[in-house]
């Protein structure tokens, strides 16, 4: 057992700013005697003791106004300080007096901490040149409101940067605010290379918390790096191999410097002279626009760059090839005028720097053959048409040309259709039609007066004649005469009288009457036969067709056509059938 008064306290107590610190004071008095008094002190910056409170029995006497309202003593005599600030980071002493046992004391270091705010990083806004002689500023990092003060380190692409003579400098500024908290500012100075255009920089703040080092990182920042161009590229957009006449293209010049240099464009002319095209280009973006290029646009183009920082020039050339098809021609053999039955060969040719394919199409656009020749045999007027040779460059999509040729078959006119026979009525207005085919274009003449309208399509011609039917036209008909320089063709149009509906009715009535008469006569003959007036035996057989002098004998002669012929009478009005009287014949009754 201890023979003297002993006081035990924790060496360190940590508390966050704004919290409550509890400092315990445990003591042992020999013989389990009671304490006489307890004093709490703190050590100021001058290393002087300042008493906070005096405890005797159950009475607590506060003596320091700086802690008024923030101190409290527990039943175990532990000292509690509320609303701790960084100014409370001091050494606190607990002193215990116990009469004859004299007094004892011990102390505790109160550590107050404040976690720093997230660091603020600001990159150099103006950009940095790789050719800078001085070490340029990359970025600045600031950590605010922390206690105790933290440390700041710098990193590039995840690697820690260390100060290096004439290459890397990291000065740091420490400021203690009126609140007692610290603000730390660190600035990174370092040389850059063109590879640093994609580098990411950040700072890390290191601080102590509960006996351990903690860290917090800033955002990543990138700085603008200026460097001269090392390579220049000039290309045709779209690809040079696919450019054709009429296209709009761009010559795009690119340099790998920053900032971009000034661009100039030229085209090589004869005798190695160069035409300046800069006025047609965007010198900032390095684009030369060429609209509607043609064969003469082909050639060597040059892009020239000028770096305004060191006035260094670079250049790059590109060959522009404009694909084209020219000189499309069609040759016809024989070239003399063609007659019906002839044959002809069409040959197509064109010039181009690329391979060509040929197609033949008719006037309706239908493909009729492939290859550069088309052979047509046994020509007719119907064969006459406009054929086109379509020239295609398969390797250059959209590059094609066409040439049209007319295959005209000559001959005298041939009448292919007339409106004959034509059934008409007296005084009726009718249209007479005559269609023919011929080349050269023929003329159509009628031998009767009327109003004519002509329609022409290719080698076909049609004439419509509007006339009023009269007796002479009905009797003689009309003649269509078609002629050109190679001959004449003509055809006759027959006009037939069409009966009126009234005459049809009379014929039908006559047919019905005749049928009734035949039926009555048949009934009379049958009745006489039944009465025995007409003998039917072999001995009494008589020829009823031979007339006799007896008054009671009746001789009947009947001539009639079949019913199908009777039905045909309904068409008699068109002039082709016989009259009803001719078809029925006659019924003759002889009486004595």
XYZ file of C-alpha atoms in Angstrom:
592
model
C 0.000 0.000 0.000
C 1.128 3.526 -0.764
C 2.467 5.478 2.195
C 1.766 8.929 0.795
C -0.917 10.877 -1.060
C -1.046 10.003 -4.790
C -2.888 11.812 -7.607
C -3.366 10.162 -11.032
C -4.595 11.852 -14.236
C -4.587 11.000 -17.996
C -1.612 12.419 -19.774
C -3.640 13.709 -22.723
C -7.297 14.441 -23.327
C -8.448 15.228 -26.888
C -11.631 17.069 -27.743
C -13.015 18.647 -30.918
C -13.549 22.370 -30.907
C -17.052 23.151 -29.671
C -17.332 19.937 -27.653
C -17.013 19.235 -23.894
C -13.723 18.172 -22.343
C -13.796 15.963 -19.188
C -10.551 15.767 -17.211
C -10.510 13.153 -14.460
C -8.583 13.547 -11.138
C -8.173 10.332 -9.159
C -6.336 10.349 -5.821
C -5.356 8.003 -2.948
C -4.993 9.100 0.696
C -3.351 6.648 3.131
C -5.656 5.288 5.727
C -8.638 6.205 3.548
C -8.697 9.649 5.069
C -10.692 12.407 3.398
C -9.299 15.254 1.355
C -9.236 18.729 2.806
C -9.432 20.684 -0.467
C -8.997 20.308 -4.233
C -7.652 23.053 -6.508
C -7.856 23.111 -10.327
C -5.289 25.201 -12.255
C -4.225 25.764 -15.835
C -0.790 26.858 -17.086
C -0.881 30.017 -19.204
C 1.455 30.953 -22.050
C 3.830 32.539 -19.512
C 4.019 29.260 -17.644
C 2.127 30.724 -14.678
C -0.526 28.821 -12.740
C -4.010 30.271 -12.880
C -6.539 28.775 -10.469
C -9.884 27.871 -11.911
C -11.754 26.730 -8.787
C -11.345 25.713 -5.131
C -13.315 22.745 -3.724
C -13.855 22.117 -0.011
C -16.376 19.512 0.980
C -19.458 20.213 -1.030
C -18.550 23.811 -1.789
C -17.056 24.822 -5.155
C -15.595 28.271 -5.569
C -14.920 29.436 -9.156
C -12.157 32.013 -9.311
C -11.537 32.508 -13.088
C -13.896 34.655 -15.092
C -12.578 33.368 -18.468
C -14.306 30.015 -17.860
C -17.399 31.399 -16.152
C -20.436 29.365 -17.141
C -18.345 26.659 -18.836
C -16.904 24.812 -15.785
C -18.491 22.024 -13.780
C -17.149 19.480 -11.267
C -18.597 16.005 -11.002
C -19.131 13.878 -7.919
C -15.867 12.167 -8.754
C -14.234 15.622 -8.737
C -13.602 15.413 -12.548
C -13.429 18.827 -14.249
C -15.690 19.381 -17.282
C -15.208 22.287 -19.701
C -18.027 22.923 -22.214
C -17.910 24.785 -25.534
C -14.210 24.132 -25.856
C -12.216 26.438 -28.121
C -8.686 26.127 -29.444
C -7.645 28.607 -26.731
C -8.401 25.893 -24.176
C -5.525 23.775 -25.483
C -3.496 24.003 -22.280
C -2.083 22.010 -19.369
C -4.558 21.511 -16.510
C -3.402 20.675 -12.939
C -5.375 18.953 -10.195
C -4.017 19.603 -6.661
C -5.339 17.626 -3.646
C -4.698 18.575 0.013
C -5.283 16.059 2.869
C -4.186 17.601 6.228
C -1.299 15.657 7.758
C -0.748 13.862 4.506
C 0.307 17.134 2.917
C -0.777 17.535 -0.700
C -0.275 15.951 -4.111
C -0.932 16.946 -7.726
C -0.779 15.839 -11.349
C -1.521 17.344 -14.775
C -3.230 16.615 -18.149
C -2.547 18.069 -21.577
C -5.813 19.140 -23.208
C -5.549 18.839 -26.955
C -8.200 20.632 -28.982
C -8.524 19.799 -32.668
C -10.525 21.201 -35.591
C -10.803 19.177 -38.815
C -9.780 21.402 -41.738
C -12.237 22.330 -44.442
C -11.846 20.729 -47.866
C -8.837 22.306 -49.561
C -9.419 24.850 -52.326
C -7.214 24.547 -55.393
C -6.873 27.179 -58.124
C -5.013 26.453 -61.368
C -3.034 29.036 -63.308
C -5.701 30.629 -65.546
C -3.323 32.075 -68.133
C -1.600 28.961 -69.431
C 2.054 27.951 -69.224
C 4.636 27.793 -71.976
C 7.077 24.909 -72.171
C 9.676 27.450 -73.290
C 9.339 29.595 -70.141
C 12.751 30.460 -68.594
C 11.309 31.083 -65.121
C 9.663 28.369 -63.056
C 5.955 29.028 -63.694
C 3.182 28.769 -61.141
C 1.026 25.690 -61.641
C -1.629 26.089 -58.928
C -2.321 27.288 -55.373
C -3.877 25.238 -52.548
C -5.543 26.708 -49.418
C -6.650 24.836 -46.257
C -8.831 26.876 -43.855
C -10.012 26.687 -40.231
C -8.001 23.841 -38.775
C -6.253 23.208 -35.487
C -3.519 22.441 -35.042
C -2.141 23.586 -38.366
C -1.930 20.875 -41.076
C 0.690 20.072 -43.707
C 0.115 20.265 -47.492
C 1.709 18.083 -50.175
C 1.408 18.232 -53.993
C 0.788 15.461 -56.520
C 0.827 15.119 -60.319
C -0.997 12.184 -61.886
C -0.961 10.446 -58.507
C 2.764 10.915 -57.820
C 3.984 13.082 -54.944
C 6.073 16.106 -55.966
C 9.128 17.087 -54.001
C 10.941 20.423 -54.106
C 13.746 20.274 -56.651
C 16.284 22.975 -57.401
C 15.367 25.028 -60.507
C 12.542 22.630 -61.327
C 9.976 22.431 -58.499
C 9.281 24.954 -55.693
C 6.564 24.602 -53.008
C 6.444 27.637 -50.676
C 3.931 27.499 -47.787
C 2.289 30.287 -45.745
C 0.810 29.704 -42.256
C -1.746 32.176 -40.859
C -3.444 32.035 -37.427
C -6.857 33.631 -37.500
C -8.464 35.593 -34.657
C -10.478 32.489 -33.838
C -7.236 30.657 -33.103
C -7.705 28.407 -36.153
C -5.059 28.107 -38.844
C -5.121 28.817 -42.562
C -2.391 27.182 -44.634
C -1.624 28.235 -48.205
C 0.738 26.294 -50.481
C 1.782 27.195 -54.050
C 3.264 24.827 -56.629
C 5.842 26.112 -59.092
C 7.191 23.702 -61.727
C 8.361 23.489 -65.335
C 6.033 21.718 -67.818
C 6.439 19.735 -71.025
C 4.011 19.152 -73.899
C 3.040 15.845 -72.232
C 1.688 17.845 -69.262
C -1.213 19.081 -71.402
C -3.139 16.101 -70.030
C -1.621 16.016 -66.524
C -3.833 16.339 -63.444
C -2.575 18.193 -60.346
C -4.006 18.124 -56.805
C -2.989 18.872 -53.205
C -3.411 16.802 -50.052
C -3.942 18.193 -46.527
C -2.504 16.099 -43.639
C -3.769 16.629 -40.059
C -3.737 14.868 -36.663
C -6.864 13.397 -35.141
C -6.954 11.208 -32.007
C -3.337 10.267 -32.359
C -3.563 9.395 -36.074
C -2.714 11.252 -39.266
C -5.713 11.861 -41.501
C -5.772 13.259 -45.074
C -8.185 15.069 -47.348
C -7.574 15.697 -51.066
C -8.522 18.588 -53.319
C -10.123 18.374 -56.749
C -7.983 17.525 -59.773
C -7.064 20.420 -62.058
C -5.488 20.668 -65.478
C -3.440 23.604 -66.710
C -3.214 24.955 -70.248
C 0.199 24.181 -71.705
C 1.583 26.119 -74.666
C 4.018 24.294 -76.939
C 5.167 24.644 -80.550
C 3.961 22.299 -83.312
C 6.133 19.315 -84.162
C 4.003 17.744 -86.905
C 1.599 19.031 -89.571
C -1.072 16.911 -91.303
C -3.032 17.875 -94.436
C -5.886 15.696 -95.689
C -8.813 15.827 -98.094
C -12.282 15.363 -96.637
C -13.891 13.170 -97.811
C -11.165 10.774 -98.939
C -9.272 11.929 -102.026
C -9.869 8.592 -103.781
C -13.638 9.226 -103.825
C -13.761 12.846 -105.009
C -15.720 13.404 -108.222
C -16.635 16.400 -110.329
C -19.272 18.569 -108.678
C -18.363 17.586 -105.110
C -17.839 20.063 -102.276
C -14.669 19.139 -100.402
C -12.474 20.420 -97.591
C -8.725 20.509 -97.224
C -8.143 20.174 -93.475
C -4.745 21.186 -92.083
C -3.884 20.155 -88.526
C -0.851 20.959 -86.383
C -0.060 19.469 -82.980
C 0.988 22.782 -81.414
C -0.879 24.842 -78.817
C -2.088 27.406 -79.528
C -2.792 26.494 -83.144
C -0.511 28.277 -85.596
C -1.618 30.545 -88.455
C -2.506 28.500 -91.561
C -1.875 29.404 -95.213
C -2.894 27.429 -98.346
C -1.339 27.232 -101.814
C -1.852 25.306 -105.088
C 0.996 24.471 -107.410
C 0.702 25.925 -110.888
C 2.906 25.582 -113.964
C 6.670 26.016 -113.692
C 6.548 25.229 -109.952
C 4.810 28.489 -109.101
C 2.260 28.522 -106.269
C -1.163 30.140 -106.254
C -2.098 31.671 -102.878
C -5.517 30.378 -101.739
C -5.338 31.741 -98.198
C -8.121 34.248 -98.875
C -10.493 31.318 -99.461
C -9.561 29.545 -96.213
C -10.258 29.896 -92.502
C -6.741 30.640 -91.276
C -7.673 30.001 -87.639
C -9.223 26.562 -88.010
C -7.031 25.470 -90.936
C -9.842 24.571 -93.367
C -9.929 25.348 -97.100
C -13.362 24.836 -98.673
C -13.570 23.978 -102.396
C -17.067 24.022 -103.894
C -18.091 22.175 -107.067
C -14.647 20.849 -107.950
C -13.868 19.832 -111.517
C -11.057 18.297 -113.505
C -8.977 21.462 -113.294
C -9.185 21.363 -109.461
C -6.836 18.365 -109.422
C -3.276 19.077 -108.370
C -0.826 19.509 -105.495
C -1.984 21.590 -102.521
C 0.188 22.889 -99.687
C -0.579 23.933 -96.119
C 1.948 26.189 -94.380
C 1.926 26.949 -90.629
C 3.479 29.865 -88.747
C 4.058 29.649 -84.973
C 3.727 33.177 -83.608
C 5.678 32.254 -80.460
C 8.971 31.331 -82.103
C 8.074 32.332 -85.738
C 8.898 28.815 -86.938
C 7.293 27.628 -90.199
C 6.194 24.100 -91.182
C 4.429 22.809 -94.307
C 2.667 19.741 -95.694
C 1.516 18.800 -99.223
C -1.360 16.627 -100.495
C -2.367 15.544 -103.989
C -6.026 16.132 -104.897
C -7.439 13.836 -107.581
C -10.845 14.801 -108.978
C -12.364 11.810 -110.777
C -14.363 12.602 -113.903
C -16.011 11.176 -117.023
C -15.729 13.201 -120.189
C -16.059 12.819 -123.945
C -19.035 10.462 -123.869
C -19.974 9.693 -127.495
C -22.159 7.143 -129.245
C -21.320 5.838 -132.719
C -24.001 4.228 -134.921
C -23.057 1.773 -137.703
C -24.250 2.085 -140.371
C -24.788 5.793 -140.057
C -26.979 5.964 -143.216
C -30.761 6.162 -142.883
C -32.265 2.906 -141.601
C -35.080 1.016 -143.255
C -37.377 -1.604 -141.817
C -35.567 -4.940 -141.644
C -32.111 -3.368 -141.295
C -29.651 -3.977 -138.417
C -27.587 -1.410 -136.530
C -24.718 -1.482 -134.006
C -24.389 1.250 -131.358
C -20.939 1.776 -129.768
C -20.331 3.932 -126.676
C -17.005 5.390 -125.550
C -15.807 7.809 -122.832
C -12.619 8.959 -121.114
C -11.868 8.787 -117.380
C -8.874 8.174 -115.080
C -10.774 5.241 -113.516
C -12.294 2.058 -114.950
C -15.758 2.442 -116.499
C -18.840 0.261 -116.974
C -21.463 0.787 -119.676
C -25.218 0.248 -119.704
C -27.875 0.760 -122.386
C -31.349 1.954 -121.528
C -34.467 2.635 -123.556
C -36.447 5.848 -123.495
C -38.427 4.594 -120.470
C -35.237 4.120 -118.485
C -35.295 0.314 -118.586
C -31.941 -1.422 -118.878
C -31.736 -3.357 -122.145
C -28.060 -4.354 -122.281
C -24.629 -4.067 -120.656
C -21.285 -3.404 -122.271
C -20.197 -0.620 -124.561
C -22.050 -2.028 -127.635
C -25.723 -2.557 -128.426
C -26.805 -4.559 -131.507
C -30.331 -4.149 -132.909
C -31.547 -6.379 -135.744
C -34.637 -6.598 -137.960
C -35.593 -3.013 -137.256
C -39.196 -1.903 -137.486
C -41.032 1.331 -136.913
C -41.775 0.022 -133.410
C -38.026 -0.361 -132.791
C -37.539 3.323 -133.390
C -36.682 4.921 -130.085
C -34.224 7.042 -128.131
C -31.538 4.896 -126.535
C -29.095 6.184 -123.912
C -25.621 4.982 -123.042
C -25.021 5.258 -119.291
C -21.343 5.390 -118.288
C -20.598 4.461 -114.656
C -17.415 4.585 -112.555
C -17.877 1.701 -110.043
C -14.967 2.819 -107.845
C -16.399 6.322 -107.386
C -19.989 6.168 -106.101
C -22.247 8.650 -107.862
C -19.913 9.329 -110.802
C -21.844 8.673 -114.028
C -22.686 10.311 -117.354
C -25.222 9.575 -120.123
C -25.428 10.144 -123.856
C -28.634 9.766 -125.875
C -28.964 8.639 -129.488
C -32.049 8.391 -131.683
C -32.542 5.208 -133.744
C -34.993 6.256 -136.457
C -36.307 3.648 -138.932
C -37.514 5.274 -142.162
C -40.256 4.017 -144.443
C -43.477 4.837 -146.130
C -46.548 5.050 -143.894
C -48.305 1.932 -142.690
C -51.915 2.294 -141.568
C -52.343 0.174 -138.470
C -55.961 0.928 -137.444
C -59.149 2.427 -138.906
C -62.714 2.642 -137.655
C -64.269 0.383 -140.289
C -66.919 -0.858 -140.748
C -68.769 1.845 -138.864
C -72.515 1.639 -138.227
C -74.144 5.040 -138.452
C -77.503 6.752 -138.877
C -78.522 9.462 -141.241
C -77.586 12.992 -140.009
C -75.614 11.548 -137.095
C -72.272 13.252 -136.122
C -69.546 10.605 -135.975
C -65.740 10.380 -135.544
C -63.698 8.636 -138.215
C -60.332 7.375 -136.938
C -57.189 6.582 -138.875
C -53.925 5.526 -137.201
C -50.592 5.072 -138.966
C -46.888 4.676 -138.287
C -44.120 6.172 -140.419
C -40.873 8.142 -140.473
C -40.302 10.855 -141.569
C -43.459 12.219 -140.038
C -46.347 11.759 -142.509
C -49.374 13.893 -143.270
C -52.976 12.597 -143.186
C -55.630 13.604 -145.696
C -59.337 12.747 -145.910
C -61.454 12.752 -149.061
C -64.449 14.177 -147.202
C -64.895 17.460 -145.412
C -64.935 17.632 -141.643
C -62.997 18.783 -138.597
C -59.710 16.885 -138.181
C -57.539 16.525 -135.063
C -54.107 14.920 -135.139
C -52.114 13.282 -132.320
C -48.416 12.403 -132.706
C -46.252 10.201 -130.458
C -42.839 9.153 -131.701
C -43.428 7.543 -135.096
C -47.161 7.120 -134.506
C -49.786 9.506 -135.836
C -53.566 9.379 -135.287
C -56.186 11.510 -137.051
C -59.787 11.898 -135.897
C -62.249 13.385 -138.418
C -65.579 14.654 -137.133
C -68.292 14.583 -139.870
C -72.096 14.557 -140.237
C -73.506 11.486 -142.021
C -75.327 12.227 -145.280
C -76.573 10.090 -148.143
C -73.370 10.403 -150.203
C -71.095 9.570 -147.244
C -73.266 6.592 -146.356
C -73.125 5.356 -149.931
C -69.454 5.948 -150.769
C -67.733 5.830 -147.345
C -64.510 7.756 -146.554
C -60.895 7.386 -147.638
C -57.878 7.961 -145.258
C -54.672 8.804 -147.105
C -51.319 8.902 -145.235
C -48.162 10.013 -147.053
C -44.564 11.091 -146.548
C -41.530 11.484 -148.786
C -41.123 7.708 -149.049
C -44.626 6.703 -150.111
C -48.369 6.687 -149.650
C -50.830 4.377 -147.901
C -54.606 4.657 -147.931
C -57.596 2.715 -146.655
C -61.317 2.912 -147.104
C -63.732 3.295 -144.183
C -67.126 1.663 -144.859
C -70.223 3.223 -143.310
C -73.293 0.995 -142.856
C -76.842 2.177 -142.256
C -78.112 1.238 -138.834
C -81.930 0.612 -138.718
C -84.140 2.641 -136.400
C -85.756 1.061 -133.339
C -89.231 1.450 -135.021
C -88.249 -0.796 -137.981
C -86.959 -3.396 -135.548
C -90.342 -3.435 -133.863
C -92.198 -4.009 -137.135
C -89.949 -6.932 -138.028
C -90.484 -8.540 -134.641
C -94.297 -8.190 -134.967
C -94.162 -9.733 -138.455
C -92.208 -12.705 -137.172
C -94.700 -13.293 -134.367
C -97.671 -13.170 -136.864
C -95.971 -15.673 -139.170
C -95.374 -18.058 -136.285
C -99.037 -17.830 -135.263
C -100.201 -18.530 -138.866
C -98.025 -21.620 -139.101
C -99.357 -22.853 -135.766
C -103.024 -22.391 -136.903
C -102.440 -24.201 -140.207
C -100.773 -27.079 -138.380
C -103.768 -27.382 -136.068
C -106.236 -27.454 -139.017
C -104.302 -30.213 -140.778
C -104.162 -32.295 -137.625
C -107.932 -31.848 -137.056
C -108.823 -32.954 -140.620
C -106.591 -35.968 -140.278
C -108.420 -37.047 -137.140
C -111.841 -36.663 -138.833
C -110.721 -38.801 -141.701
C -110.927 -36.081 -144.202
C -107.355 -36.789 -145.133
C -106.740 -40.509 -145.873
C -103.504 -41.902 -144.516
C -103.744 -45.538 -145.774
C -101.597 -46.916 -148.605
C -104.623 -47.340 -150.877
C -106.026 -43.919 -150.236
C -102.742 -42.020 -150.242
C -102.786 -38.716 -152.006
C -100.242 -36.035 -152.757
C -101.457 -32.999 -150.919
C -98.888 -30.859 -152.612
C -100.468 -31.380 -156.021
C -103.438 -29.038 -156.573
C -106.809 -30.480 -157.689
C -110.003 -28.970 -159.120
C -112.095 -29.985 -156.169
C -113.292 -27.023 -154.141
C -112.842 -28.665 -150.765
C -109.189 -29.269 -151.201
C -106.795 -26.743 -149.588
C -103.217 -26.449 -150.706
C -100.792 -24.794 -148.269
C -97.188 -23.746 -149.135
C -95.070 -22.664 -146.231
C -91.479 -21.466 -146.312
C -89.818 -20.565 -143.045
C -86.304 -20.239 -141.714
C -85.036 -21.766 -138.500
C -85.537 -20.000 -135.186
C -81.881 -19.082 -135.029
C -82.306 -17.198 -138.269
C -85.376 -15.537 -136.811
C -83.310 -14.413 -133.855
C -80.764 -13.055 -136.314
C -83.366 -10.735 -137.641
C -82.912 -8.667 -134.476
C -79.595 -7.597 -135.923
C -81.003 -6.642 -139.282
C -80.918 -2.998 -138.446
C -77.149 -2.905 -139.057
C -77.660 -3.550 -142.741
C -75.996 -6.978 -142.882
C -79.156 -9.168 -142.475
C -82.080 -9.665 -144.810
C -85.467 -8.133 -144.202
C -88.162 -9.960 -142.323
C -90.183 -10.557 -145.501
C -87.171 -12.222 -147.171
C -86.530 -14.489 -144.223
C -90.071 -15.636 -143.561
C -90.814 -16.104 -147.228
C -94.553 -16.348 -148.084
C -97.576 -18.326 -147.037
C -99.949 -19.028 -149.945
C -103.492 -20.368 -149.518
C -105.154 -21.576 -152.760
C -108.935 -21.919 -152.718
C -111.121 -23.031 -155.651
